[in-house]
């Protein structure tokens, strides 16, 4: 650790880190577009200007390594003036169409220019360099070239992280813009991360576009259930007037031990299944009928979904003991070899198989001897034959003697054990 | 389908030994494509990419950065008139007007028969003999309207 | 004016570009003298000579050569900068067409001194015909068994650019040679050599390298007998614009600018009066006629006039020149040539051009001059490379020295 001084306040930071990292970690306000913790520095936006004592000119914080005793200023007339003027240039060819932009509310450009009190572009609309407004890049990602600040975050993602090389900055000077190779599309299993990476509204999700203004949404931290990786996410949800609570999107939630800053597109879009065809209420006599079936049964199989939380599974183990049932979690239906990859995606497409393992639950199909299967949301119930079935289910369309509504994982709190290997 | 000519394939092999990495071949490859085909098609970029071990988008990025790479067809005689200061001081405007009148096309256009296309370019590095133009790879210097007439007449 | 021909010595000989003529007039005849010295002795001579880079920056050549890490195990490279795209500059093409063997000899010597066994000549794409002459000379030298450093084979490759002024900037040049777009690299925090695919690399201008044989054979003192204390030697200065005889003429540093224009250029065309001179390629601050009278062609004098020697390519403008149009012409150039990587330059060059268009279309007001000046300061010192600061210098030069011409175009 070394000591540096930022606005005369002493900070202890790790040796060798970039000044911008030190500032971000210590929650010191610094505007920036191109730097990103997962992508590193690129030095193109020139927004992260700071004053460093002993240096004649303002320096960019993303290209400066901290030095013991370094004295840095992030505020002050001179530095703010420089930033304001660079920001003003950023707006020269930008349409400033926040009222109709999906990014409004989570746009760094908007934040900064509000901070610096800039509302006018230096040139009129006719004098701007125009670009394409609604380019379908593929993978649910829409591009508005005019809103792009050319920070190269999206291109660095496809170049350095996924190494799929779909996106690039083409052209030169103020005609430079983001593009795919004509005729080719953005297509990789992680493509939609570029929407989160884009600091402005140039890249938006076709899936989310115009669905909601972001300031109406509440975010709840959670974990993706679409595979065993357990990527950390935010669930952005809201109950529109007179309607039921809906989930509008999943976003990655940073966890360096699991998923870093990113999630896969399949996981990201898995929120949809939590909104539609939900089973929400029970027949009034459902409980009584279920009780009767259980009392009448001689040999019960209790089928549990590997997406249930540990707490739920533990309770079900106790329940099985009480009613003398045998526990099963047939796992074949979770395995999808093709889904796994070298990065985040795991072939086991359930969130809590690790706990199923720990509990020693049988992972093959129940024997024919059972005369009643009680399923807790197991996805493969329909393929099993049995005299009687009771299904606790989050979704409609399950065939059983009795069907009872279950809350989805997004509506419950609990613990999961992921498989990172 | 684009393929390099056997001569170019040989040239590529020879060039490889001159550079520390095949990436360095990006510009030479695009030049070969353009010399072979007149323009650089997307298909040719896809075909050239493996030779320099780069993804096709990188070649596309390069092709759109350097102004001499042509993604759209030009005339058989592609006229590039210098528009920068020394040439402007020495009568470029008059030459441009004359060229446009003689060819019947504007800047950025091509004659209907595909013989000529006209472009204005930045300093050609021949400021001492301004005004200057290049037709394809050949320089024409100290231009006057009369000289333009002679040059155009000599071209088929 | 004293005759000072170091680089242009063989220019006027018939067939000077051929090996036969060059050799008959001394080329390659003294290589072994240099090979008898150690590389570090040669670097020392270059350092003593005070040779300064002739590509525009004027950095001390010896100092740069010393950064080449003599004990580093990685291969080393020489990249010769023949991008020559600075408007008003057309001197390197004289060397590669009139005496390419001088350049090749310089490359051999430089590679020996810095321990390189491969050299690249990055030539702008528009110099197609010139490239062919250069390539023929390299082939001739190779066939004659001349391409070696003290017996070890030396590879000289001509690498063709494709239309991008910014590729003259040394790190953009190397990016381009690595098969990328010509985006200048972020500057290192300490002095170090350049890097080509991660290997130590020296970038020097064609004329710098072409000056090496004279210095290594005749000695540092002989070089210093030309020019001034801080600007030793000679330069292929160039004249274009409104002069009688535009062209490239070698002269020693310290020569009076007006004497040069008179002597070599035959004075201003058509008996007109001088209005202004851009002294060293478009990116140096314009001088008024009055300043041109005081100016000498050396680094110190230009600096004292708040301009720069640059490439030594003078663009001469007579009394009829419209300075608003002249600036507009240059701003279009910079807008077209900005690599577009960093915001102040990408957007600033475009905005500057747009603002001046407004003025020319009659929609300008006096505030636009101040806007342009403010823009100049935003572009100055905030960018990845010095392209944008150069644009700032150009804008300030024109606006501050010829303000009344701009004001005359304004409404209010
Ligand atoms: C925008 C820009 C353009 C440049 N263009 C050239 C050029 O065309 N030729 C050149 O030799 N140097 C050019 N330079 C200077 C080079 O960066 C570099 O300093 C030079 O090639 C080093 O060689 P020297 O020290 O021998 O001059 C340019 C610099 C900048 C910033
Ligand atoms: S699209 Fe967004 S992320 Fe990509 S360069 Fe533009 S602003 Fe940056
Ligand atoms: S990798 Fe797995 S856990 Fe992560 S987002 Fe994708 S499906 Fe969800
Ligand atoms: S200053 Fe201009 S030319 Fe230099 S890196 Fe930035 S955008 Fe490119
Ligand atoms: S964050 Fe530092 S230059 Fe963009
Ligand atoms: S200005 Fe036309 S060649 Fe240089």
PDB file of N, CA, C and O in Angstrom, chain A residues 155 159 164-173 177 179-184, chain B residues 41-43 45-46 55-62 64-68 122:
ATOM      1  N   UNK A 155     -16.279  -2.763 -28.817  1.00  0.00           N
ATOM      2  CA  UNK A 155     -15.349  -3.453 -29.717  1.00  0.00           C
ATOM      3  C   UNK A 155     -14.251  -4.157 -28.920  1.00  0.00           C
ATOM      4  O   UNK A 155     -13.804  -5.229 -29.291  1.00  0.00           O
ATOM      5  N   UNK A 159     -13.504  -8.052 -29.138  1.00  0.00           N
ATOM      6  CA  UNK A 159     -12.144  -8.336 -29.571  1.00  0.00           C
ATOM      7  C   UNK A 159     -11.358  -9.083 -28.498  1.00  0.00           C
ATOM      8  O   UNK A 159     -10.750 -10.113 -28.763  1.00  0.00           O
ATOM      9  N   UNK A 164     -14.613 -12.841 -30.487  1.00  0.00           N
ATOM     10  CA  UNK A 164     -15.438 -13.210 -31.632  1.00  0.00           C
ATOM     11  C   UNK A 164     -15.347 -12.176 -32.751  1.00  0.00           C
ATOM     12  O   UNK A 164     -15.806 -12.426 -33.865  1.00  0.00           O
ATOM     13  N   UNK A 165     -14.811 -10.999 -32.437  1.00  0.00           N
ATOM     14  CA  UNK A 165     -14.457 -10.007 -33.464  1.00  0.00           C
ATOM     15  C   UNK A 165     -15.596  -9.608 -34.399  1.00  0.00           C
ATOM     16  O   UNK A 165     -15.383  -9.458 -35.591  1.00  0.00           O
ATOM     17  N   UNK A 166     -16.800  -9.431 -33.879  1.00  0.00           N
ATOM     18  CA  UNK A 166     -17.864  -8.986 -34.781  1.00  0.00           C
ATOM     19  C   UNK A 166     -17.862  -7.479 -34.967  1.00  0.00           C
ATOM     20  O   UNK A 166     -18.188  -6.991 -36.037  1.00  0.00           O
ATOM     21  N   UNK A 167     -17.531  -6.741 -33.895  1.00  0.00           N
ATOM     22  CA  UNK A 167     -17.681  -5.293 -33.955  1.00  0.00           C
ATOM     23  C   UNK A 167     -16.342  -4.606 -34.185  1.00  0.00           C
ATOM     24  O   UNK A 167     -15.304  -5.092 -33.742  1.00  0.00           O
ATOM     25  N   UNK A 168     -16.406  -3.474 -34.856  1.00  0.00           N
ATOM     26  CA  UNK A 168     -15.194  -2.692 -35.031  1.00  0.00           C
ATOM     27  C   UNK A 168     -15.542  -1.248 -35.325  1.00  0.00           C
ATOM     28  O   UNK A 168     -16.666  -0.948 -35.731  1.00  0.00           O
ATOM     29  N   UNK A 169     -14.572  -0.365 -35.085  1.00  0.00           N
ATOM     30  CA  UNK A 169     -14.749   1.027 -35.482  1.00  0.00           C
ATOM     31  C   UNK A 169     -14.219   1.143 -36.902  1.00  0.00           C
ATOM     32  O   UNK A 169     -13.069   0.786 -37.172  1.00  0.00           O
ATOM     33  N   UNK A 170     -15.071   1.600 -37.791  1.00  0.00           N
ATOM     34  CA  UNK A 170     -14.666   1.748 -39.188  1.00  0.00           C
ATOM     35  C   UNK A 170     -14.644   3.235 -39.540  1.00  0.00           C
ATOM     36  O   UNK A 170     -15.121   4.069 -38.783  1.00  0.00           O
ATOM     37  N   UNK A 171     -14.109   3.553 -40.703  1.00  0.00           N
ATOM     38  CA  UNK A 171     -14.065   4.944 -41.126  1.00  0.00           C
ATOM     39  C   UNK A 171     -13.028   5.719 -40.338  1.00  0.00           C
ATOM     40  O   UNK A 171     -12.295   5.161 -39.519  1.00  0.00           O
ATOM     41  N   UNK A 172     -12.949   7.011 -40.573  1.00  0.00           N
ATOM     42  CA  UNK A 172     -11.877   7.807 -39.985  1.00  0.00           C
ATOM     43  C   UNK A 172     -12.427   9.148 -39.527  1.00  0.00           C
ATOM     44  O   UNK A 172     -13.469   9.578 -40.011  1.00  0.00           O
ATOM     45  N   UNK A 173     -11.698   9.802 -38.649  1.00  0.00           N
ATOM     46  CA  UNK A 173     -12.068  11.142 -38.218  1.00  0.00           C
ATOM     47  C   UNK A 173     -13.484  11.181 -37.679  1.00  0.00           C
ATOM     48  O   UNK A 173     -13.914  10.257 -36.997  1.00  0.00           O
ATOM     49  N   UNK A 177     -17.238   5.154 -37.066  1.00  0.00           N
ATOM     50  CA  UNK A 177     -18.456   4.636 -36.444  1.00  0.00           C
ATOM     51  C   UNK A 177     -18.324   3.138 -36.169  1.00  0.00           C
ATOM     52  O   UNK A 177     -17.460   2.473 -36.724  1.00  0.00           O
ATOM     53  N   UNK A 179     -19.476  -0.673 -36.427  1.00  0.00           N
ATOM     54  CA  UNK A 179     -20.153  -1.489 -37.436  1.00  0.00           C
ATOM     55  C   UNK A 179     -19.754  -2.950 -37.268  1.00  0.00           C
ATOM     56  O   UNK A 179     -18.742  -3.266 -36.648  1.00  0.00           O
ATOM     57  N   UNK A 180     -20.565  -3.810 -37.845  1.00  0.00           N
ATOM     58  CA  UNK A 180     -20.127  -5.180 -38.062  1.00  0.00           C
ATOM     59  C   UNK A 180     -19.604  -5.229 -39.483  1.00  0.00           C
ATOM     60  O   UNK A 180     -19.752  -4.281 -40.241  1.00  0.00           O
ATOM     61  N   UNK A 181     -18.996  -6.323 -39.851  1.00  0.00           N
ATOM     62  CA  UNK A 181     -18.655  -6.550 -41.245  1.00  0.00           C
ATOM     63  C   UNK A 181     -19.989  -6.632 -41.990  1.00  0.00           C
ATOM     64  O   UNK A 181     -20.860  -7.387 -41.569  1.00  0.00           O
ATOM     65  N   UNK A 182     -20.194  -5.842 -43.053  1.00  0.00           N
ATOM     66  CA  UNK A 182     -21.488  -5.888 -43.718  1.00  0.00           C
ATOM     67  C   UNK A 182     -21.869  -7.330 -44.075  1.00  0.00           C
ATOM     68  O   UNK A 182     -21.035  -8.089 -44.553  1.00  0.00           O
ATOM     69  N   UNK A 183     -23.100  -7.672 -43.819  1.00  0.00           N
ATOM     70  CA  UNK A 183     -23.543  -9.030 -44.105  1.00  0.00           C
ATOM     71  C   UNK A 183     -23.332  -9.982 -42.942  1.00  0.00           C
ATOM     72  O   UNK A 183     -23.853 -11.088 -42.928  1.00  0.00           O
ATOM     73  N   UNK A 184     -22.541  -9.550 -41.983  1.00  0.00           N
ATOM     74  CA  UNK A 184     -22.354 -10.397 -40.806  1.00  0.00           C
ATOM     75  C   UNK A 184     -23.064  -9.763 -39.621  1.00  0.00           C
ATOM     76  O   UNK A 184     -23.296  -8.571 -39.603  1.00  0.00           O
TER      77      UNK A 184
ATOM     78  N   UNK B  41     -13.581  -6.063 -52.421  1.00  0.00           N
ATOM     79  CA  UNK B  41     -14.910  -6.528 -52.039  1.00  0.00           C
ATOM     80  C   UNK B  41     -14.858  -7.158 -50.656  1.00  0.00           C
ATOM     81  O   UNK B  41     -13.793  -7.547 -50.160  1.00  0.00           O
ATOM     82  N   UNK B  42     -16.031  -7.253 -50.046  1.00  0.00           N
ATOM     83  CA  UNK B  42     -16.112  -7.895 -48.733  1.00  0.00           C
ATOM     84  C   UNK B  42     -15.625  -9.334 -48.827  1.00  0.00           C
ATOM     85  O   UNK B  42     -14.919  -9.835 -47.954  1.00  0.00           O
ATOM     86  N   UNK B  43     -16.003  -9.953 -49.925  1.00  0.00           N
ATOM     87  CA  UNK B  43     -15.610 -11.334 -50.142  1.00  0.00           C
ATOM     88  C   UNK B  43     -14.081 -11.468 -50.178  1.00  0.00           C
ATOM     89  O   UNK B  43     -13.509 -12.393 -49.596  1.00  0.00           O
ATOM     90  N   UNK B  45     -11.960  -9.489 -48.738  1.00  0.00           N
ATOM     91  CA  UNK B  45     -11.420  -9.293 -47.388  1.00  0.00           C
ATOM     92  C   UNK B  45     -11.535 -10.578 -46.582  1.00  0.00           C
ATOM     93  O   UNK B  45     -10.616 -10.962 -45.860  1.00  0.00           O
ATOM     94  N   UNK B  46     -12.687 -11.246 -46.733  1.00  0.00           N
ATOM     95  CA  UNK B  46     -12.861 -12.525 -46.024  1.00  0.00           C
ATOM     96  C   UNK B  46     -11.799 -13.522 -46.487  1.00  0.00           C
ATOM     97  O   UNK B  46     -11.227 -14.253 -45.684  1.00  0.00           O
ATOM     98  N   UNK B  55      -8.944 -11.316 -38.074  1.00  0.00           N
ATOM     99  CA  UNK B  55     -10.360 -11.499 -38.383  1.00  0.00           C
ATOM    100  C   UNK B  55     -10.775 -10.555 -39.509  1.00  0.00           C
ATOM    101  O   UNK B  55     -10.213  -9.455 -39.618  1.00  0.00           O
ATOM    102  N   UNK B  56     -11.722 -10.946 -40.348  1.00  0.00           N
ATOM    103  CA  UNK B  56     -12.108 -10.127 -41.496  1.00  0.00           C
ATOM    104  C   UNK B  56     -12.479  -8.686 -41.120  1.00  0.00           C
ATOM    105  O   UNK B  56     -12.157  -7.754 -41.852  1.00  0.00           O
ATOM    106  N   UNK B  57     -13.097  -8.504 -39.964  1.00  0.00           N
ATOM    107  CA  UNK B  57     -13.504  -7.137 -39.594  1.00  0.00           C
ATOM    108  C   UNK B  57     -12.286  -6.223 -39.512  1.00  0.00           C
ATOM    109  O   UNK B  57     -12.365  -5.036 -39.817  1.00  0.00           O
ATOM    110  N   UNK B  58     -11.140  -6.772 -39.125  1.00  0.00           N
ATOM    111  CA  UNK B  58      -9.944  -5.926 -39.041  1.00  0.00           C
ATOM    112  C   UNK B  58      -9.550  -5.425 -40.430  1.00  0.00           C
ATOM    113  O   UNK B  58      -9.169  -4.262 -40.599  1.00  0.00           O
ATOM    114  N   UNK B  59      -9.663  -6.278 -41.423  1.00  0.00           N
ATOM    115  CA  UNK B  59      -9.356  -5.827 -42.783  1.00  0.00           C
ATOM    116  C   UNK B  59     -10.379  -4.791 -43.245  1.00  0.00           C
ATOM    117  O   UNK B  59     -10.033  -3.825 -43.926  1.00  0.00           O
ATOM    118  N   UNK B  60     -11.606  -4.991 -42.844  1.00  0.00           N
ATOM    119  CA  UNK B  60     -12.645  -4.016 -43.199  1.00  0.00           C
ATOM    120  C   UNK B  60     -12.360  -2.670 -42.522  1.00  0.00           C
ATOM    121  O   UNK B  60     -12.486  -1.605 -43.126  1.00  0.00           O
ATOM    122  N   UNK B  61     -11.951  -2.735 -41.278  1.00  0.00           N
ATOM    123  CA  UNK B  61     -11.594  -1.514 -40.556  1.00  0.00           C
ATOM    124  C   UNK B  61     -10.431  -0.789 -41.246  1.00  0.00           C
ATOM    125  O   UNK B  61     -10.415   0.432 -41.364  1.00  0.00           O
ATOM    126  N   UNK B  62      -9.460  -1.562 -41.667  1.00  0.00           N
ATOM    127  CA  UNK B  62      -8.303  -0.986 -42.344  1.00  0.00           C
ATOM    128  C   UNK B  62      -8.732  -0.382 -43.685  1.00  0.00           C
ATOM    129  O   UNK B  62      -8.377   0.747 -44.018  1.00  0.00           O
ATOM    130  N   UNK B  64     -11.433   0.821 -44.581  1.00  0.00           N
ATOM    131  CA  UNK B  64     -12.214   2.060 -44.466  1.00  0.00           C
ATOM    132  C   UNK B  64     -11.422   3.193 -43.818  1.00  0.00           C
ATOM    133  O   UNK B  64     -11.915   4.295 -43.680  1.00  0.00           O
ATOM    134  N   UNK B  65     -10.205   2.899 -43.387  1.00  0.00           N
ATOM    135  CA  UNK B  65      -9.377   3.931 -42.748  1.00  0.00           C
ATOM    136  C   UNK B  65      -8.485   4.635 -43.770  1.00  0.00           C
ATOM    137  O   UNK B  65      -8.331   5.849 -43.755  1.00  0.00           O
ATOM    138  N   UNK B  66      -7.900   3.843 -44.643  1.00  0.00           N
ATOM    139  CA  UNK B  66      -6.950   4.382 -45.609  1.00  0.00           C
ATOM    140  C   UNK B  66      -7.712   4.794 -46.869  1.00  0.00           C
ATOM    141  O   UNK B  66      -8.401   3.974 -47.468  1.00  0.00           O
ATOM    142  N   UNK B  67      -7.533   6.054 -47.256  1.00  0.00           N
ATOM    143  CA  UNK B  67      -8.402   6.570 -48.319  1.00  0.00           C
ATOM    144  C   UNK B  67      -8.081   6.008 -49.696  1.00  0.00           C
ATOM    145  O   UNK B  67      -8.891   6.107 -50.601  1.00  0.00           O
ATOM    146  N   UNK B  68      -6.903   5.425 -49.869  1.00  0.00           N
ATOM    147  CA  UNK B  68      -6.597   4.914 -51.206  1.00  0.00           C
ATOM    148  C   UNK B  68      -7.237   3.561 -51.492  1.00  0.00           C
ATOM    149  O   UNK B  68      -7.249   3.104 -52.629  1.00  0.00           O
ATOM    150  N   UNK B 122      -6.146  15.027 -50.613  1.00  0.00           N
ATOM    151  CA  UNK B 122      -5.266  15.925 -49.868  1.00  0.00           C
ATOM    152  C   UNK B 122      -3.835  15.796 -50.402  1.00  0.00           C
ATOM    153  O   UNK B 122      -3.520  14.864 -51.142  1.00  0.00           O
TER     154      UNK B 122
END
